[in-house]
PDB file of C-alpha atoms in Angstrom:
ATOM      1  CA  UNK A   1      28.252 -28.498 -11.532  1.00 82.00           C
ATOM      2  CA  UNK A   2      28.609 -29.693  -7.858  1.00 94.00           C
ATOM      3  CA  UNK A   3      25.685 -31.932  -8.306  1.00 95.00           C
ATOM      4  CA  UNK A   4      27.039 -33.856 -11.037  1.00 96.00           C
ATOM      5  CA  UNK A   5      30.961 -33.617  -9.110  1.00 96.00           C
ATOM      6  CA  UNK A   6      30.849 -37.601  -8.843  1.00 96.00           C
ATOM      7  CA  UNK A   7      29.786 -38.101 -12.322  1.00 97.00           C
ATOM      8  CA  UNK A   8      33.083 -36.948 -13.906  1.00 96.00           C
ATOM      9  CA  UNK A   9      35.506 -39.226 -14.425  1.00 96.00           C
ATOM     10  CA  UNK A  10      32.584 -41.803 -15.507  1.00 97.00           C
ATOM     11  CA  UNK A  11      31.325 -38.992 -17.872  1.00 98.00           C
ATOM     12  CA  UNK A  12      33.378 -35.729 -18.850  1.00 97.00           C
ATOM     13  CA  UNK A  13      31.762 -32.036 -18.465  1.00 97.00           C
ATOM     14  CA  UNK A  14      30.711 -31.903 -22.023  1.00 98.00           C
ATOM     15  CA  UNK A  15      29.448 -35.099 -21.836  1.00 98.00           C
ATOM     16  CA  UNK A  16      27.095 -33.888 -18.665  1.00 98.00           C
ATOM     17  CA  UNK A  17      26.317 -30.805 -20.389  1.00 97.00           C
ATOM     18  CA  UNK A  18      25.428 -32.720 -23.310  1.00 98.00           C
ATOM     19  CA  UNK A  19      22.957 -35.035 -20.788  1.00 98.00           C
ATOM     20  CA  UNK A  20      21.415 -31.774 -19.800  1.00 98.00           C
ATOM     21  CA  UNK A  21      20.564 -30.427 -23.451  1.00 98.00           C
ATOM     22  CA  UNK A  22      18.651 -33.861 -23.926  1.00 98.00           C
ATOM     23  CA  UNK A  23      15.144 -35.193 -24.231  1.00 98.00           C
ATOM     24  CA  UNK A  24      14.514 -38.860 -23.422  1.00 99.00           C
ATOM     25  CA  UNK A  25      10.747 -40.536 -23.452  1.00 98.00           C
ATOM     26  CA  UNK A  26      10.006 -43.193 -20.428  1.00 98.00           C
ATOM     27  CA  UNK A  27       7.048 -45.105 -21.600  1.00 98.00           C
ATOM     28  CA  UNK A  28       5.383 -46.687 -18.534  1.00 98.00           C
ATOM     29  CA  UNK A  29       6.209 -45.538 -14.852  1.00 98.00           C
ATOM     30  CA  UNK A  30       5.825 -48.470 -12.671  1.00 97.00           C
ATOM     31  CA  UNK A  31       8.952 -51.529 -11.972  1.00 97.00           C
ATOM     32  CA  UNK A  32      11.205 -50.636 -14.910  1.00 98.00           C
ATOM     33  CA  UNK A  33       9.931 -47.112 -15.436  1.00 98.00           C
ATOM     34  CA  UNK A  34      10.442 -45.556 -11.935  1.00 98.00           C
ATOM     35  CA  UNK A  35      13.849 -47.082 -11.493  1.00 98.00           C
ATOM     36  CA  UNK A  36      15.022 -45.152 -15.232  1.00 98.00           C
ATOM     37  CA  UNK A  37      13.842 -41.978 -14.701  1.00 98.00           C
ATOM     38  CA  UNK A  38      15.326 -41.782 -11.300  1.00 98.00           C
ATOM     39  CA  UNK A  39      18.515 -42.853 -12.400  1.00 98.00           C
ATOM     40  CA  UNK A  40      18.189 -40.557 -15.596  1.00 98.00           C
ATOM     41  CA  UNK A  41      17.436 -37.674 -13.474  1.00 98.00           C
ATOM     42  CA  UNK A  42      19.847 -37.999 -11.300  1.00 98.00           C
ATOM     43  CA  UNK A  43      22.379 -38.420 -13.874  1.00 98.00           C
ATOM     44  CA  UNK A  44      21.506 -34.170 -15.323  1.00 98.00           C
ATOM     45  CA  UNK A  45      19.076 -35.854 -18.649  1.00 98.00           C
ATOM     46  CA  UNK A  46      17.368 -32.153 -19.051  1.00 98.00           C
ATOM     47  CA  UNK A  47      14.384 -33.440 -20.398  1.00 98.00           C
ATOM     48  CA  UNK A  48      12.320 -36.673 -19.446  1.00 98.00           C
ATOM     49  CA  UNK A  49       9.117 -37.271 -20.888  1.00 98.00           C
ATOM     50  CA  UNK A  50       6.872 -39.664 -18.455  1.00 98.00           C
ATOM     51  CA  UNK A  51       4.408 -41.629 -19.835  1.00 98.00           C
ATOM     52  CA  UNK A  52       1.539 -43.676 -18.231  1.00 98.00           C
ATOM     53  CA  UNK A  53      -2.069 -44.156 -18.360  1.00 98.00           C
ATOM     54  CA  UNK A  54      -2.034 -46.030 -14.696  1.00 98.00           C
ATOM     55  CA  UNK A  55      -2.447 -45.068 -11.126  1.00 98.00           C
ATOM     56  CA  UNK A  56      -0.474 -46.232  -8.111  1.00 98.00           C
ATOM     57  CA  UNK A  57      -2.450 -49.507  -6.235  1.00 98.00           C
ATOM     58  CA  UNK A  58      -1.590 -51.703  -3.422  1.00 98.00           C
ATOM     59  CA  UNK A  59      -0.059 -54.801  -5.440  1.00 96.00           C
ATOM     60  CA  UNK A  60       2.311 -52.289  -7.083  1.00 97.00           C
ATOM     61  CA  UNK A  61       4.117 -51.400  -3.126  1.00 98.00           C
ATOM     62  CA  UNK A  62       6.528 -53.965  -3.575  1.00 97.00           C
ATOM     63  CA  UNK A  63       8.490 -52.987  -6.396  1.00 97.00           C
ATOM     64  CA  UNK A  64       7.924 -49.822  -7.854  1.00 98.00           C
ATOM     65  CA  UNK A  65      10.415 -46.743  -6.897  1.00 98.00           C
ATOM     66  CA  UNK A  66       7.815 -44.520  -7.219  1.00 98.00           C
ATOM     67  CA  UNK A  67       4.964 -46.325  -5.070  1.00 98.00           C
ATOM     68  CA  UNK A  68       4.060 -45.555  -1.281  1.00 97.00           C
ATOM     69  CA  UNK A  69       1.291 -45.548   0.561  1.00 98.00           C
ATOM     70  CA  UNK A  70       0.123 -42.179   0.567  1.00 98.00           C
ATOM     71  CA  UNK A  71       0.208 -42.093  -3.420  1.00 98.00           C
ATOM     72  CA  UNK A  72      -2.424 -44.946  -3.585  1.00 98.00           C
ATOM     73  CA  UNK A  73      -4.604 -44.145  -6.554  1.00 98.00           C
ATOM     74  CA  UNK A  74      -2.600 -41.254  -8.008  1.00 98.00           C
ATOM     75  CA  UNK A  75      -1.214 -40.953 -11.444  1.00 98.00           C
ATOM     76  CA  UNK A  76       2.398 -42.667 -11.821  1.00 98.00           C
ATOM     77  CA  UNK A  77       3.130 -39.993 -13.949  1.00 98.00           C
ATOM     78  CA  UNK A  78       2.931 -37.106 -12.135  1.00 98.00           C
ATOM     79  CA  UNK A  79       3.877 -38.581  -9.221  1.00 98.00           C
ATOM     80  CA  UNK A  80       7.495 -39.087 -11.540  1.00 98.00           C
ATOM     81  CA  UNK A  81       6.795 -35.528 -11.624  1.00 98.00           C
ATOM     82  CA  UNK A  82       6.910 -34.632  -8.080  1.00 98.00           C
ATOM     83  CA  UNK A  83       9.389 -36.883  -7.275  1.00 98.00           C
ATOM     84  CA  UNK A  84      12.222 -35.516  -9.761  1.00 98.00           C
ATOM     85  CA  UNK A  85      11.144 -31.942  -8.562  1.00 98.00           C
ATOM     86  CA  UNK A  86      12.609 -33.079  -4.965  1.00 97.00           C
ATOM     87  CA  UNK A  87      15.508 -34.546  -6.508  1.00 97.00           C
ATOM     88  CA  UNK A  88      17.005 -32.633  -9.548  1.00 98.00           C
ATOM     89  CA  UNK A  89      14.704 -29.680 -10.226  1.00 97.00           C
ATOM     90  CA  UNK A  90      16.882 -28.629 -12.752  1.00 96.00           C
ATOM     91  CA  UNK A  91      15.627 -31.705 -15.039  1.00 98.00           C
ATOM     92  CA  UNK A  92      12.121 -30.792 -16.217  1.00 98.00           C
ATOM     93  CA  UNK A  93       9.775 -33.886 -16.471  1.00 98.00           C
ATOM     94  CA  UNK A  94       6.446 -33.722 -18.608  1.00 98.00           C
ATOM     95  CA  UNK A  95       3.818 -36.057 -17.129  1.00 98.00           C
ATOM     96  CA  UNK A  96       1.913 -37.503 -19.570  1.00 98.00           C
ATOM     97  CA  UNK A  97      -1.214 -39.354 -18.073  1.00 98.00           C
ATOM     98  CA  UNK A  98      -1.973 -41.310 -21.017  1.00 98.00           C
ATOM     99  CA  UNK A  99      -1.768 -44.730 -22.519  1.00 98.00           C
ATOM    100  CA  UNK A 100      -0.023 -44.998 -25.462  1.00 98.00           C
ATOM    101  CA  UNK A 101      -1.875 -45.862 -28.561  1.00 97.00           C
ATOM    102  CA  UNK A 102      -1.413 -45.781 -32.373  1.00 96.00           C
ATOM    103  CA  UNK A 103      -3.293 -42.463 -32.171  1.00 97.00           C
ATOM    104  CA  UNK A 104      -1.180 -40.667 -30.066  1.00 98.00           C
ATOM    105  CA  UNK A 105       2.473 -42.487 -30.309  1.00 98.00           C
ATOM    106  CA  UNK A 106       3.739 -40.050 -32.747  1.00 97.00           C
ATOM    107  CA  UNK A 107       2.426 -36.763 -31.186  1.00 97.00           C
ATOM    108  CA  UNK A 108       3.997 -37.734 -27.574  1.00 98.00           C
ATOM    109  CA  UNK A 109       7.155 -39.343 -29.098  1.00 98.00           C
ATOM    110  CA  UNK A 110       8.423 -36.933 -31.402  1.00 97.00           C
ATOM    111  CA  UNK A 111      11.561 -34.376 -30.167  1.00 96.00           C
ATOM    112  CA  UNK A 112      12.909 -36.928 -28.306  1.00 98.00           C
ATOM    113  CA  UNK A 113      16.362 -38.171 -28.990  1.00 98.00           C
ATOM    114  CA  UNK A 114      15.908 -41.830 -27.085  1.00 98.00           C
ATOM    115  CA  UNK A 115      12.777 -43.678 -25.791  1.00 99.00           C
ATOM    116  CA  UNK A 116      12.732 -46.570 -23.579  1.00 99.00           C
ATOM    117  CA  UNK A 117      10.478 -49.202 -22.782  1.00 98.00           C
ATOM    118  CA  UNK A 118       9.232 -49.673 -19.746  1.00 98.00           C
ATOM    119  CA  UNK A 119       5.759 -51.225 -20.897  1.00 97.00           C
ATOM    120  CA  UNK A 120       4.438 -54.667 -19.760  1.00 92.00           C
ATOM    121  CA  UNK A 121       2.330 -56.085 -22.789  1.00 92.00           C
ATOM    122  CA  UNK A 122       3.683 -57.064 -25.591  1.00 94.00           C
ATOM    123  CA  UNK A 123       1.361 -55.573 -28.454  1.00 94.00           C
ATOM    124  CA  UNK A 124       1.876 -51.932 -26.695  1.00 96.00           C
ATOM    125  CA  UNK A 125       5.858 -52.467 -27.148  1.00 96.00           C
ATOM    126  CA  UNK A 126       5.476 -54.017 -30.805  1.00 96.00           C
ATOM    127  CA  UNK A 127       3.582 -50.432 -31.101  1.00 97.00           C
ATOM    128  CA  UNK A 128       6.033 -48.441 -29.619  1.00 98.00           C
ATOM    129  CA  UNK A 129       8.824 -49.729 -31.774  1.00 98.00           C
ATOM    130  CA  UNK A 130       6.952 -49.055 -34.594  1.00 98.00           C
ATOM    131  CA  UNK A 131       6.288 -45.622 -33.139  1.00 98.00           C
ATOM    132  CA  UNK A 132       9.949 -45.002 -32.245  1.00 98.00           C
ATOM    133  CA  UNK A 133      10.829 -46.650 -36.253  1.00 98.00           C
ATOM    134  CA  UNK A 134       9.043 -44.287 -38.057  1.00 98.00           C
ATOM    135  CA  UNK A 135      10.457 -41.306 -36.155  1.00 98.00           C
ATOM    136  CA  UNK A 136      13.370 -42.770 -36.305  1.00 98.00           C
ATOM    137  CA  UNK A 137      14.291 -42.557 -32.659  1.00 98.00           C
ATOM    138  CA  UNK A 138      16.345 -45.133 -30.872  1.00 98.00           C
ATOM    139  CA  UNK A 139      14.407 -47.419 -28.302  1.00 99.00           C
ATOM    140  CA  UNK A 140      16.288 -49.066 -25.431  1.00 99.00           C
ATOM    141  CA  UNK A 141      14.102 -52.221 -24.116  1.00 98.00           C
ATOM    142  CA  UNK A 142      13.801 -54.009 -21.088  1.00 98.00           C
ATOM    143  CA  UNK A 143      11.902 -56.863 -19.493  1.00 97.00           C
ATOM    144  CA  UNK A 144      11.016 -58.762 -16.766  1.00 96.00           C
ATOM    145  CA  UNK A 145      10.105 -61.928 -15.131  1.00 95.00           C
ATOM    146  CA  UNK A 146      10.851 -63.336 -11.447  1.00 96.00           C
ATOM    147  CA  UNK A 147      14.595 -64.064 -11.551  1.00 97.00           C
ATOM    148  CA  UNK A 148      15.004 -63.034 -15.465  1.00 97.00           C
ATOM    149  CA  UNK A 149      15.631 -59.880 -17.401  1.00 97.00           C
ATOM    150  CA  UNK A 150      16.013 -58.767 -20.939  1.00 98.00           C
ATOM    151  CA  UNK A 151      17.994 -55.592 -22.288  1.00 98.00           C
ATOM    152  CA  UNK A 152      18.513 -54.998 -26.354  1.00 98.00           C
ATOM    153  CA  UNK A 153      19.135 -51.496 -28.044  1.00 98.00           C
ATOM    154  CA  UNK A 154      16.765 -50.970 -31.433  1.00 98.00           C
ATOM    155  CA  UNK A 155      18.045 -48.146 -33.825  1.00 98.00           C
ATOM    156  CA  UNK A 156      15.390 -47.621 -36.337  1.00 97.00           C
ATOM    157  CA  UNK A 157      15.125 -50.565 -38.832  1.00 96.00           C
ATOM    158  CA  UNK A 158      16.143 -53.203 -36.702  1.00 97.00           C
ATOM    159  CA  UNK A 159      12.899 -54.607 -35.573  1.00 97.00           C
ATOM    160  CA  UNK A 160      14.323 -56.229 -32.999  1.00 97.00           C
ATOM    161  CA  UNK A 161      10.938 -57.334 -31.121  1.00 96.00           C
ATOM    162  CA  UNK A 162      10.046 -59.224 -34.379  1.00 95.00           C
ATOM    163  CA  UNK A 163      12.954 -61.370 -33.114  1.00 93.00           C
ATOM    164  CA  UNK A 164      12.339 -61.629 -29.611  1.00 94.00           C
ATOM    165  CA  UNK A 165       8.579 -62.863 -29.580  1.00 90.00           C
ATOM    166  CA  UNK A 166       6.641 -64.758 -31.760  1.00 81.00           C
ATOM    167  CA  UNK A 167       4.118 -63.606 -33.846  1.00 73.00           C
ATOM    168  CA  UNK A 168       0.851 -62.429 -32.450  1.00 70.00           C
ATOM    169  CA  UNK A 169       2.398 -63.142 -29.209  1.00 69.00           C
ATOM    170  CA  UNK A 170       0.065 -60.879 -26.473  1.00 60.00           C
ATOM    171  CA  UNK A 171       1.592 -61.814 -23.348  1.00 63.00           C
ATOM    172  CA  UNK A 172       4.924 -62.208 -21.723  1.00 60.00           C
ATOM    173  CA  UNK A 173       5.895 -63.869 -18.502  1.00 62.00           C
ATOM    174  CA  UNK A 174       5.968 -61.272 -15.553  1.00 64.00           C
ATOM    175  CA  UNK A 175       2.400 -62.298 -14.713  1.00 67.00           C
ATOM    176  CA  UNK A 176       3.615 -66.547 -14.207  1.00 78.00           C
ATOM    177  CA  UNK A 177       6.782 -65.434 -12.583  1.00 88.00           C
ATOM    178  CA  UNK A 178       6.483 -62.565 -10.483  1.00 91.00           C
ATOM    179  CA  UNK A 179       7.434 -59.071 -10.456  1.00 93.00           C
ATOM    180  CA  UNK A 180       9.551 -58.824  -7.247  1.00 96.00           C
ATOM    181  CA  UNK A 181      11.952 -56.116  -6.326  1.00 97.00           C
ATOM    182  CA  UNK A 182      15.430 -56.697  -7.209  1.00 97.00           C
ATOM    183  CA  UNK A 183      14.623 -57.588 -11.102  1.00 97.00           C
ATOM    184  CA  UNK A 184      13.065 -54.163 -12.141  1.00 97.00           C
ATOM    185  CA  UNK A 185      16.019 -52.524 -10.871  1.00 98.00           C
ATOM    186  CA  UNK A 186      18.908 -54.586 -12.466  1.00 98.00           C
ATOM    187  CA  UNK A 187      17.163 -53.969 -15.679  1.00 98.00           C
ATOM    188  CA  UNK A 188      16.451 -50.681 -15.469  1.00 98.00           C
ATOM    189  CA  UNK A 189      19.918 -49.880 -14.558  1.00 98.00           C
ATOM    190  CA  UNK A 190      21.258 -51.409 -17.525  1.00 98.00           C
ATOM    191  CA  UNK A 191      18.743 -49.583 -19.675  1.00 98.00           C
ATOM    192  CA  UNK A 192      19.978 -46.142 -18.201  1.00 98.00           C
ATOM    193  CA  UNK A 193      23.321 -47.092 -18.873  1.00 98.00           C
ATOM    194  CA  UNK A 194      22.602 -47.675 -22.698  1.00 99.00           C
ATOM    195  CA  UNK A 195      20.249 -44.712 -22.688  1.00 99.00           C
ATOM    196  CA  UNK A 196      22.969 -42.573 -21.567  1.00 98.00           C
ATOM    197  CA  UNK A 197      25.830 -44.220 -24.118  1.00 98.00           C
ATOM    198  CA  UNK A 198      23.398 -43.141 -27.316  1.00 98.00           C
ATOM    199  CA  UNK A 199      23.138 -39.280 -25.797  1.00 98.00           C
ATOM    200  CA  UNK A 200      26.797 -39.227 -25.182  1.00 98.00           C
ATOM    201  CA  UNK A 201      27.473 -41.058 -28.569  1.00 98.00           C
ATOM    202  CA  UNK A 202      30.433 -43.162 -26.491  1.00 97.00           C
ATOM    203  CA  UNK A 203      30.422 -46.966 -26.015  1.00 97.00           C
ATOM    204  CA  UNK A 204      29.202 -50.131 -27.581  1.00 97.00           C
ATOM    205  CA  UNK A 205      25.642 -50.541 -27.551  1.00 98.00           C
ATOM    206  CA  UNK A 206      23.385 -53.675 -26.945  1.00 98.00           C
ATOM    207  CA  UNK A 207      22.288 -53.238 -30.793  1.00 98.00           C
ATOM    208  CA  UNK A 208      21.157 -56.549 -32.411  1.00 97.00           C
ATOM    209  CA  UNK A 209      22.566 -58.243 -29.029  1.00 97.00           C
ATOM    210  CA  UNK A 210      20.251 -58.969 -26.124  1.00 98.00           C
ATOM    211  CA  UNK A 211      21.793 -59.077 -22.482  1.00 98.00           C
ATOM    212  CA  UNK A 212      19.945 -61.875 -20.955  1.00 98.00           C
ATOM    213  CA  UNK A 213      20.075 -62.121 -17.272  1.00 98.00           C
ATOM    214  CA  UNK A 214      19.513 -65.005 -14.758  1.00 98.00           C
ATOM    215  CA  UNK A 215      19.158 -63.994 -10.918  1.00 98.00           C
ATOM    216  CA  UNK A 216      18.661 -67.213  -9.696  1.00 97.00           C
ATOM    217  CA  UNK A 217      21.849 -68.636 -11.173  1.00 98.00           C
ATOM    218  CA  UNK A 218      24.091 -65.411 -11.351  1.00 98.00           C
ATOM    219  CA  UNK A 219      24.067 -65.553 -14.791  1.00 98.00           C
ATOM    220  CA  UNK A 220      24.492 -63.256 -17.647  1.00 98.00           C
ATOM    221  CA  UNK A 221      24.508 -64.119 -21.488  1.00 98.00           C
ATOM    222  CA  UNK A 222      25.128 -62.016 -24.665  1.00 98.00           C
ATOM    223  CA  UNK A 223      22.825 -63.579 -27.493  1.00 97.00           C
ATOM    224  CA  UNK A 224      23.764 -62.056 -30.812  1.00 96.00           C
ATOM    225  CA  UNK A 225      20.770 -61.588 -33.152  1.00 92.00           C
ATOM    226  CA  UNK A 226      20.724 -62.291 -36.813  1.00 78.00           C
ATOM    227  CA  UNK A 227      20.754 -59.305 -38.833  1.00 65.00           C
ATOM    228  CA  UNK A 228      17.735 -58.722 -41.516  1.00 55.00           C
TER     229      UNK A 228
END
């Protein structure tokens, strides 16, 4: 329990133990990915599931936790894999070096207990809430753009992403705005913090509400979402 010594007070020992005893899916391993399952791991989740089809390149260097040089062409996620085993050994991380599809979403989702979006295209996210729906899993989302970032909380049924991009909608704005460093990181702390509150069962949660930030102009707005 001395690893986690700093953790109490934010999170009681039952609460930690509880952390331990969990499973948690991480679809996509790059800007938003790396950043949660370091911050998962490091917080005692027992369980993390890493999911990503992708390999390390040059372009990826400036953002992603998980990137160096010497890792140049290797799978993000067993390099999650190798990372958390140097961190928290006691949290066992399945690499999954896969993309996820509508053939396999189900098979690689299931067990879990939350699953969080770390993808980049928006028809792989409208399938992973489907995915995460009819397992009925909770998915935390997050995403990026330059300065801007986007956190919500979907608890199966909501269909949140119906809400949040238009129909047949294939592309959101990281590619026109940038993917720099600081973004990923803001988000994906927000997403472990939510990720963590539906585990411990403690908090209010993001649900129909989407946290949308602006780094440029330091600010931060709570848009409430109309109910179905």
């Amino acid at each position: 329990m001395e690893r986690y010594s700093r953790s109490i007070g934010t999170l009681s020992v039952s609460e930690i133990e509880k952390l331990h005893a969990s499973r948690v899916a991480v679809v996509g391993c790059g800007g938003l990915g790396g950043y949660v399952l370091e911050m998962l791991g490091r917080m005692g989740v027992g369980h993390l599931t890493a999911i990503d089809g992708d390999v390390f390149e040059e372009s990826n260097l400036n953002r992603q936790l998980l990137s160096k040089i010497a890792l140049m062409g290797v799978s993000k996620a067993v390099s999650a894999k190798k990372r958390m085993a140097e961190i928290n050994p006691d949290v066992f991380v399945s690499a999954i070096q896969e993309w996820l599809s509508a053939e396999n979403a189900n098979a690689l989702l299931t067990t879990h207990e939350v699953i969080v979006d770390a993808l980049d295209s928006i028809e792989t996210r409208r399938l992973l809430q489907n995915a995460a729906e009819n397992l009925g899993i909770p998915l935390v989302h997050g995403a990026i753009g330059g300065w801007y970032a986007q956190v919500t909380v979907i608890l199966p049924g909501d269909r949140t992403l119906d809400r949040l991009y238009r129909e047949n909608q294939k592309s959101g704005v990281e590619k026109q705005l940038g993917n720099p460093s600081f973004t990923p990181a803001l988000a994906a702390a927000i997403q472990a913090v939510e990720t963590i509150k539906l585990l411990i069962g403690r908090g209010e949660l993001l649900r129909n509400r989407v946290l949308r930030i602006d780094l440029l102009d330091q600010e931060y707005t709570l848009i409430e979402l109309s109910c179905n």
